[in-house]
Coordinates of C-alpha atoms and ligand atoms in Angstrom, one line a residue:
X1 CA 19.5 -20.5 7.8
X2 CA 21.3 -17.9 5.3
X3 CA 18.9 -15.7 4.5
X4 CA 21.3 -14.4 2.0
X5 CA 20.3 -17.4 0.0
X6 CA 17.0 -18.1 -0.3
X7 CA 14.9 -16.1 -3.1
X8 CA 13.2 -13.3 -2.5
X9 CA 10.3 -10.9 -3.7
X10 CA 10.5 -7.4 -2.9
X11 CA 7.0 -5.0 -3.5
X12 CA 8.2 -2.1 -2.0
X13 CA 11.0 0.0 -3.1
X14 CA 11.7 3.8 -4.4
X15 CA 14.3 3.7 -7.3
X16 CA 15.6 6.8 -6.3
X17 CA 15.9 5.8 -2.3
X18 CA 17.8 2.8 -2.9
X19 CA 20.5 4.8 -4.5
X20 CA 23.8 3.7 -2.7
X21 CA 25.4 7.1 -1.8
X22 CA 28.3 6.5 -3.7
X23 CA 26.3 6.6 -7.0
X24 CA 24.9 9.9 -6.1
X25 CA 28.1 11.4 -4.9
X26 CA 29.8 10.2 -8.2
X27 CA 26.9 11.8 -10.3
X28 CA 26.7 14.9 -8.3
X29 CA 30.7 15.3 -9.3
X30 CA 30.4 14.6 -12.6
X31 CA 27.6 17.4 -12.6
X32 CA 29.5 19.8 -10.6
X33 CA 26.5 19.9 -7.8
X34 CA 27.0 20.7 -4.3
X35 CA 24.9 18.4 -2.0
X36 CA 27.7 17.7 0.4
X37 CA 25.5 18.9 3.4
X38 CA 23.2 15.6 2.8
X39 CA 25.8 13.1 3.8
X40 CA 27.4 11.8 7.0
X41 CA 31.2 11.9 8.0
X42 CA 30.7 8.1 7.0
X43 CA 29.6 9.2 3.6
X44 CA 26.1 7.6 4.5
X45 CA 22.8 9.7 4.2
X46 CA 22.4 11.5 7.1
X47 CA 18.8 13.3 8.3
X48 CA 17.1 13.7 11.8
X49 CA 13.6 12.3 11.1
X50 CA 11.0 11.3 8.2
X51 CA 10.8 15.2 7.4
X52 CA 14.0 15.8 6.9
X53 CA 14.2 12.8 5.3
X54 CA 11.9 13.4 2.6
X55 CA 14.6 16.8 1.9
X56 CA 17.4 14.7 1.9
X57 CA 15.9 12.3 -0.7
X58 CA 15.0 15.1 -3.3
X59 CA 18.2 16.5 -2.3
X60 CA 19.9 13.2 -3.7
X61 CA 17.6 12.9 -6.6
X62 CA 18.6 16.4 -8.2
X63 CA 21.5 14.6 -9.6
X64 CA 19.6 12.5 -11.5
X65 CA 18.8 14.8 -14.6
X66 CA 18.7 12.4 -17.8
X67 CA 17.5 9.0 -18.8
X68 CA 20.3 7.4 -18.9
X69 CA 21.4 8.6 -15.2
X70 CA 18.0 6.4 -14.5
X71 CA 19.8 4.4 -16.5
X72 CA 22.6 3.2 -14.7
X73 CA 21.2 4.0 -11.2
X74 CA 18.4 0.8 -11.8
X75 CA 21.4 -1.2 -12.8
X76 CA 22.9 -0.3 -9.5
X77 CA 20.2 -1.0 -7.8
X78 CA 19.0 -4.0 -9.3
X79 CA 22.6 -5.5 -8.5
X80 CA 22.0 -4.7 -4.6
X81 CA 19.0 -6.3 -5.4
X82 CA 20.0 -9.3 -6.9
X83 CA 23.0 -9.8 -4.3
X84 CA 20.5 -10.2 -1.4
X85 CA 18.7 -12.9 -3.3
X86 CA 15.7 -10.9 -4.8
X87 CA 14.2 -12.3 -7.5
X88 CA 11.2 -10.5 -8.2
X89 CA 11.2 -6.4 -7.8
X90 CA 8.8 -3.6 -7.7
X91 CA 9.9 -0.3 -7.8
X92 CA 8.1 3.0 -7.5
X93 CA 8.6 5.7 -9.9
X94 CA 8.2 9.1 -10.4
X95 CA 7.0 11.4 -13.9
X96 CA 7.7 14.1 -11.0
X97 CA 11.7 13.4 -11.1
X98 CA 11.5 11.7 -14.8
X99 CA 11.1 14.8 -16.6
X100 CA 8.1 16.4 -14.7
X101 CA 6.1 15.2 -15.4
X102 CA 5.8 15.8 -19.6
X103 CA 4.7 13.1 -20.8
X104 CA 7.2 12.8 -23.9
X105 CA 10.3 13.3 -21.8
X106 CA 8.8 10.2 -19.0
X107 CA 8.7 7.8 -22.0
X108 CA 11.9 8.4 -22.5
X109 CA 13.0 8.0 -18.6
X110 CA 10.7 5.1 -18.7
X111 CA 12.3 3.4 -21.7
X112 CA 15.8 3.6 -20.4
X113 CA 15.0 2.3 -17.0
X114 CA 12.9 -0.8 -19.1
X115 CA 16.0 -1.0 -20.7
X116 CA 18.5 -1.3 -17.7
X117 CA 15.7 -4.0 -16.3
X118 CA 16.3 -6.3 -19.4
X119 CA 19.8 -6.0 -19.2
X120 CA 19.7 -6.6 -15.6
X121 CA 17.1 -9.4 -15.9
X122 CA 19.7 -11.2 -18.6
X123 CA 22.5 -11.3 -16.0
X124 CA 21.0 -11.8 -12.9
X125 CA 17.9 -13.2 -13.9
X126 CA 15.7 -10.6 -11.4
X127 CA 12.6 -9.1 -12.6
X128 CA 11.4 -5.8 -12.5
X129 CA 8.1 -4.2 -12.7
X130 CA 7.5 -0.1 -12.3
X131 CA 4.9 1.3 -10.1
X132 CA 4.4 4.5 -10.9
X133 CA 3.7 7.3 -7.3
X134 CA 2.2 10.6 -7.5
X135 CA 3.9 12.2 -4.1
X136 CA 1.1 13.6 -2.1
X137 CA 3.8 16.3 -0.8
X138 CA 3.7 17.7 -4.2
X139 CA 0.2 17.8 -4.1
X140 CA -3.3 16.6 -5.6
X141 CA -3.5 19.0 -8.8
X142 CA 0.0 17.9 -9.9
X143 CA -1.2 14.1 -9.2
X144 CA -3.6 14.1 -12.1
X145 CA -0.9 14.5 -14.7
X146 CA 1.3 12.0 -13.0
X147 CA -1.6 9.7 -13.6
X148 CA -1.8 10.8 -17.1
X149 CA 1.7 9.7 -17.4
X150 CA 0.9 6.2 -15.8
X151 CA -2.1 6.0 -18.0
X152 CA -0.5 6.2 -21.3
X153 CA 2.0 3.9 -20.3
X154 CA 0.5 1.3 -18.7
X155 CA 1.7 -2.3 -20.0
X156 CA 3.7 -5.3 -19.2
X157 CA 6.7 -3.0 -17.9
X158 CA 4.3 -0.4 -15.6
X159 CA 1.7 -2.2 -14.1
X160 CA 1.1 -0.1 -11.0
X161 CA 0.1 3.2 -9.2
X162 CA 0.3 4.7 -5.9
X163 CA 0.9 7.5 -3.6
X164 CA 4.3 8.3 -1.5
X165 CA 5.6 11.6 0.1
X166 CA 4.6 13.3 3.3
X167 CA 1.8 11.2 4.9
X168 CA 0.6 14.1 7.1
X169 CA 0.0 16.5 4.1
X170 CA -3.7 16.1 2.2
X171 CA -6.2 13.0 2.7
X172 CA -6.3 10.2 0.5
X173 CA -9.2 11.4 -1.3
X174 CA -7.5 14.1 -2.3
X175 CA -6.3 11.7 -4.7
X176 CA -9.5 9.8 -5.5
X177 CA -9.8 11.5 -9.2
X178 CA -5.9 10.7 -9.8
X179 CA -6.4 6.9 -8.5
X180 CA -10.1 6.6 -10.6
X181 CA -7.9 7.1 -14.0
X182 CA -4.9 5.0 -13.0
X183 CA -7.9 2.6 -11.9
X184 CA -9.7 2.8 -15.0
X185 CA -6.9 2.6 -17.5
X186 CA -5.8 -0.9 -15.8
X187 CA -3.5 -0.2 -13.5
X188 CA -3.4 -2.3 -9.8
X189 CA -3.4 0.2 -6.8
X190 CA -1.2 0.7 -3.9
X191 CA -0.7 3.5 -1.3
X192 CA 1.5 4.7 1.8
X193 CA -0.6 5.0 4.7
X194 CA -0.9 3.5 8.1
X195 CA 3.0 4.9 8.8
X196 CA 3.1 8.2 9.7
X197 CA -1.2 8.1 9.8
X198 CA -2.8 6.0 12.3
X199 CA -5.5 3.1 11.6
X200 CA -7.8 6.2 9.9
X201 CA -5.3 6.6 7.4
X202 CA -5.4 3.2 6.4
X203 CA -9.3 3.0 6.6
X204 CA -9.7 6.2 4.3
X205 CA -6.9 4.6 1.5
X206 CA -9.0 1.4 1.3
X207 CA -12.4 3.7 0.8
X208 CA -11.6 6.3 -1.4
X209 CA -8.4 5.0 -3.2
X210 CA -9.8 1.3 -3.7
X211 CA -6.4 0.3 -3.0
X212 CA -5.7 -3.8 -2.9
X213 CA -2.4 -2.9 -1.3
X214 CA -0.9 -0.8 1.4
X215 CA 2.7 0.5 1.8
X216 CA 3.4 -0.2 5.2
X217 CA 0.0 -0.7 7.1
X218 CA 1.4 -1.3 10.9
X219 CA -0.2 1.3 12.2
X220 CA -3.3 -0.8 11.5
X221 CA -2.4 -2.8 14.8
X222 CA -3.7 0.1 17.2
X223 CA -7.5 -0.8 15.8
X224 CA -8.0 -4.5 15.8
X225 CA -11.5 -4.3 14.2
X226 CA -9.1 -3.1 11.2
X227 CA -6.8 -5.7 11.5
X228 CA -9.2 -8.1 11.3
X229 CA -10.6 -6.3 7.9
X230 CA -7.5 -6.4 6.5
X231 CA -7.1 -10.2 6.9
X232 CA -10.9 -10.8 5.9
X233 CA -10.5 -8.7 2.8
X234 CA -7.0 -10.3 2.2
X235 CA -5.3 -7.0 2.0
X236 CA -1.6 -7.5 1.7
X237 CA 0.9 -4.8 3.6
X238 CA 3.9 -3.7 2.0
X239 CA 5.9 -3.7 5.6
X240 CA 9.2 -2.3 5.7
X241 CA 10.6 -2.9 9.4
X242 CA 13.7 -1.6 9.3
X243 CA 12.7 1.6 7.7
X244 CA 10.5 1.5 10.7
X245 CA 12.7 1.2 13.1
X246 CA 15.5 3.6 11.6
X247 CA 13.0 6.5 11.5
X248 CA 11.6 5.7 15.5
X249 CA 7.9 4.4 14.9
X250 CA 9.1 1.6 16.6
X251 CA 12.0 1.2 19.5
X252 CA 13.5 -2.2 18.9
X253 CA 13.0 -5.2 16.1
X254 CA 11.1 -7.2 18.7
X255 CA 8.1 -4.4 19.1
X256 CA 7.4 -4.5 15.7
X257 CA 4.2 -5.8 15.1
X258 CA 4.5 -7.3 11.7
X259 CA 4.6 -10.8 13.9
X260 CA 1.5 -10.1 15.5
X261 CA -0.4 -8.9 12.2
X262 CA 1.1 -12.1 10.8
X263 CA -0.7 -13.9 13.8
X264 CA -3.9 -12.4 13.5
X265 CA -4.1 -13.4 10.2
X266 CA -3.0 -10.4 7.6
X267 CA -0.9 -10.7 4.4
X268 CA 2.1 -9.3 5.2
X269 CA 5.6 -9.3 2.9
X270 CA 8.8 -7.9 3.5
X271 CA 10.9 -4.9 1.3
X272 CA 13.4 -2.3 2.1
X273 CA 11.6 1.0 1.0
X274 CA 14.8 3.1 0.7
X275 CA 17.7 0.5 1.7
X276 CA 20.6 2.7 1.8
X277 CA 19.0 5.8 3.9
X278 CA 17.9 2.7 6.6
X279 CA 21.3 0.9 6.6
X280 CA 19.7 -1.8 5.3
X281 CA 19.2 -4.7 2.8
X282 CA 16.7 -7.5 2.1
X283 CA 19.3 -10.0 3.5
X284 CA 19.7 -7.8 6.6
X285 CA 15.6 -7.4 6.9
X286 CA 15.7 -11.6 7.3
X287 CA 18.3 -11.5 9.7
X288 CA 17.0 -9.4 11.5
X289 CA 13.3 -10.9 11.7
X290 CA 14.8 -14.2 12.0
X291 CA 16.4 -13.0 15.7
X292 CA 13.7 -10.6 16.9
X293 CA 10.8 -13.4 16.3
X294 CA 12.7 -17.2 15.8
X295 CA 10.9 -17.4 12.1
X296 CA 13.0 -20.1 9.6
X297 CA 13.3 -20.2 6.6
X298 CA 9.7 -22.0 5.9
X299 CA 8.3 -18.6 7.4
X300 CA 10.2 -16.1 4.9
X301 CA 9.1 -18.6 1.8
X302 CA 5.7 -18.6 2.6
X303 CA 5.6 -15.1 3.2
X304 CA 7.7 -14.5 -0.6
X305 CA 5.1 -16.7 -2.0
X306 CA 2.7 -14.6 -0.4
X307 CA 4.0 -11.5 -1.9
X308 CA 4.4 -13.2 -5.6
X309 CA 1.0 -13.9 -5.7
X310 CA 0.3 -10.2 -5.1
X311 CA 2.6 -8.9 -7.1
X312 CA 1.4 -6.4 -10.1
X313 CA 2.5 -8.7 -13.0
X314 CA 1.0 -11.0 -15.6
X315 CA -0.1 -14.5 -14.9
X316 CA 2.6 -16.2 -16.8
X317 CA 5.5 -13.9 -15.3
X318 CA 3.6 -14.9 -11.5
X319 CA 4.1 -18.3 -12.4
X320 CA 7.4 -18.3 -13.3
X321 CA 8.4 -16.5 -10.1
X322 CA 6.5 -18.9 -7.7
X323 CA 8.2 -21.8 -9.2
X324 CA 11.3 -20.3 -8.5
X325 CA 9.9 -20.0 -5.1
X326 CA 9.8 -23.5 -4.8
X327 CA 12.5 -24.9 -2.4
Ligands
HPA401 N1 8.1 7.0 2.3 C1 7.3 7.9 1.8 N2 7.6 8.6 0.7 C2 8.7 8.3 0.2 C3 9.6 7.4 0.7 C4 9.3 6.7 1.8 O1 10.0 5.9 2.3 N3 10.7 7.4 -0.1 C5 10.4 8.3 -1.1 N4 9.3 8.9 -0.9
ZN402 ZN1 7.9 3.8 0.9

């Protein structure tokens, strides 16, 4: 099997975390801004845990100050993308790094990035839909205009909302009133939880966000009454294993338990989260799954057909990308 081959869908990925370093070192030149201390003697991103992870990541993503920096970093990213055989992306933005979130200046962050996504979906033929996150970090008061932003420009392009950031700060009702207007103005719901929060956090996202989705999930595997509500209610996870693994929730690829959640029945797909910070790719993610648990390739396309059908797109777009799917 070369998993670099096969096509891919991706529902879990943050724009700015899948910025290869080298992009942000070039921007931070051009700008004449200092954020040496965030990299590794091997130019890589370098931070101790999810913490100081989180710092590192806004440290990287003061560099990107215009629209048309968005610009070119979702053509850089899209290319990654595209090279490990995704065909299908969702990526989570921001109105809290796009112009913070005023509303005028987010079109116009939003626009370019639309932009870059045609121009990448004309030469490498992947598609890209924007979810947009309010980052719970940054708090519940300052979610409600990041839903604002989502609200007014919900469409074909943004068809999403959810919630990122420091998993340990506020509950998920917190954001109940940000999530009920994202909600009512049409937008599908996702949210972190189930990472750094244990099976509660994962119970209390599905209550009071009315979530269909949840980024990551695993922790859902210490409570198998929850498991077995996740597969009942066909919730799909957003699981990111080697973003796992490289921040220690779990020791090796073999104790991951997104086999076991696949056993007991839930939906689960397969996506980066913030590839370069994890060393990772979506072609390394397969190889990786493919030793630690013997799947083939009829595992991974059942699993991308899984995640097409719950992607946040339009009908006609879904069925384009399943065919695709088809071997
Ligand atoms: N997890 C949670 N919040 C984030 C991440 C992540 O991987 N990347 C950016 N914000
Ligand atoms: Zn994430």
């Amino acid at each position: 099997m070369n998993s670099k081959d096969f096509p891919k869908v991706e529902l879990h990925l943050h724009l700015e975390g899948a910025a290869p370093p080298t992009f942000i070192r070039g921007l931070a030149r051009e700008k004449h801004i200092d954020i040496s201390g965030i990299f590794a003697e091997d130019g890589s991103y370098a931070f101790r845990d999810f913490w100081h992870f989180l710092k590192v990541y806004d440290a990287a993503t003061s560099v990107l100050q215009t629209p048309e920096d968005y610009h070119r970093l979702t053509l850089a990213v899209l290319e990654e993308s595209a090279a490990s055989g995704v065909i299908y992306s969702e990526t989570f933005l921001s109105p809290d790094f796009c112009g913070g979130r005023d509303l005028g200046a987010w079109r116009e962050y939003l626009a370019a990035i639309r932009e870059a996504a045609a121009e990448a979906e004309r030469k490498d033929g992947i598609v890209l839909r924007a979810i947009v996150t309010a980052v719970r970090h940054i708090g519940p008061e300052a979610s409600r205009e990041t839903a604002f932003c989502a609200a007014e420009t919900m469409g074909d392009f943004l068809t999403g909302f959810g919630l990122a950031g420091d998993e340990k700060l506020h509950k998920p009702k917190d954001f109940a009133y940000a999530f009920d207007m994202a909600r009512e103005a049409g937008l599908r719901l996702t949210a972190h939880a189930g990472e750094w929060g244990g099976p509660d956090s994962v119970r209390d996202a599905l209550a009071d966000l009315r979530v269909e989705r949840i980024g990551h999930g695993v922790r859902a595997i210490e409570d198998l009454a929850l498991v077995d509500e996740l597969a009942e209610k066909g919730i799909v996870l957003e699981v990111c294993p080697g973003s796992n693994i490289a921040l220690g929730l779990y020791p090796t690829w073999r104790k991951h338990p997104i086999a076991e959640l696949d056993r007991r029945g839930v939906k689960v797909t397969i996506s980066t989260d913030d590839p370069p910070f994890f060393h990772t790719t979506m072609t390394r993610e397969h190889d990786r799954l493919a030793d630690a648990f013997d799947w083939d390739e009829g595992q991974f396309r059942a699993i991308h057909r899984t995640a097409a059908r719950a992607a946040f797109c339009d009908e006609a777009t879904r069925d384009r990308i399943l065919k695709r799917l088809e071997p």
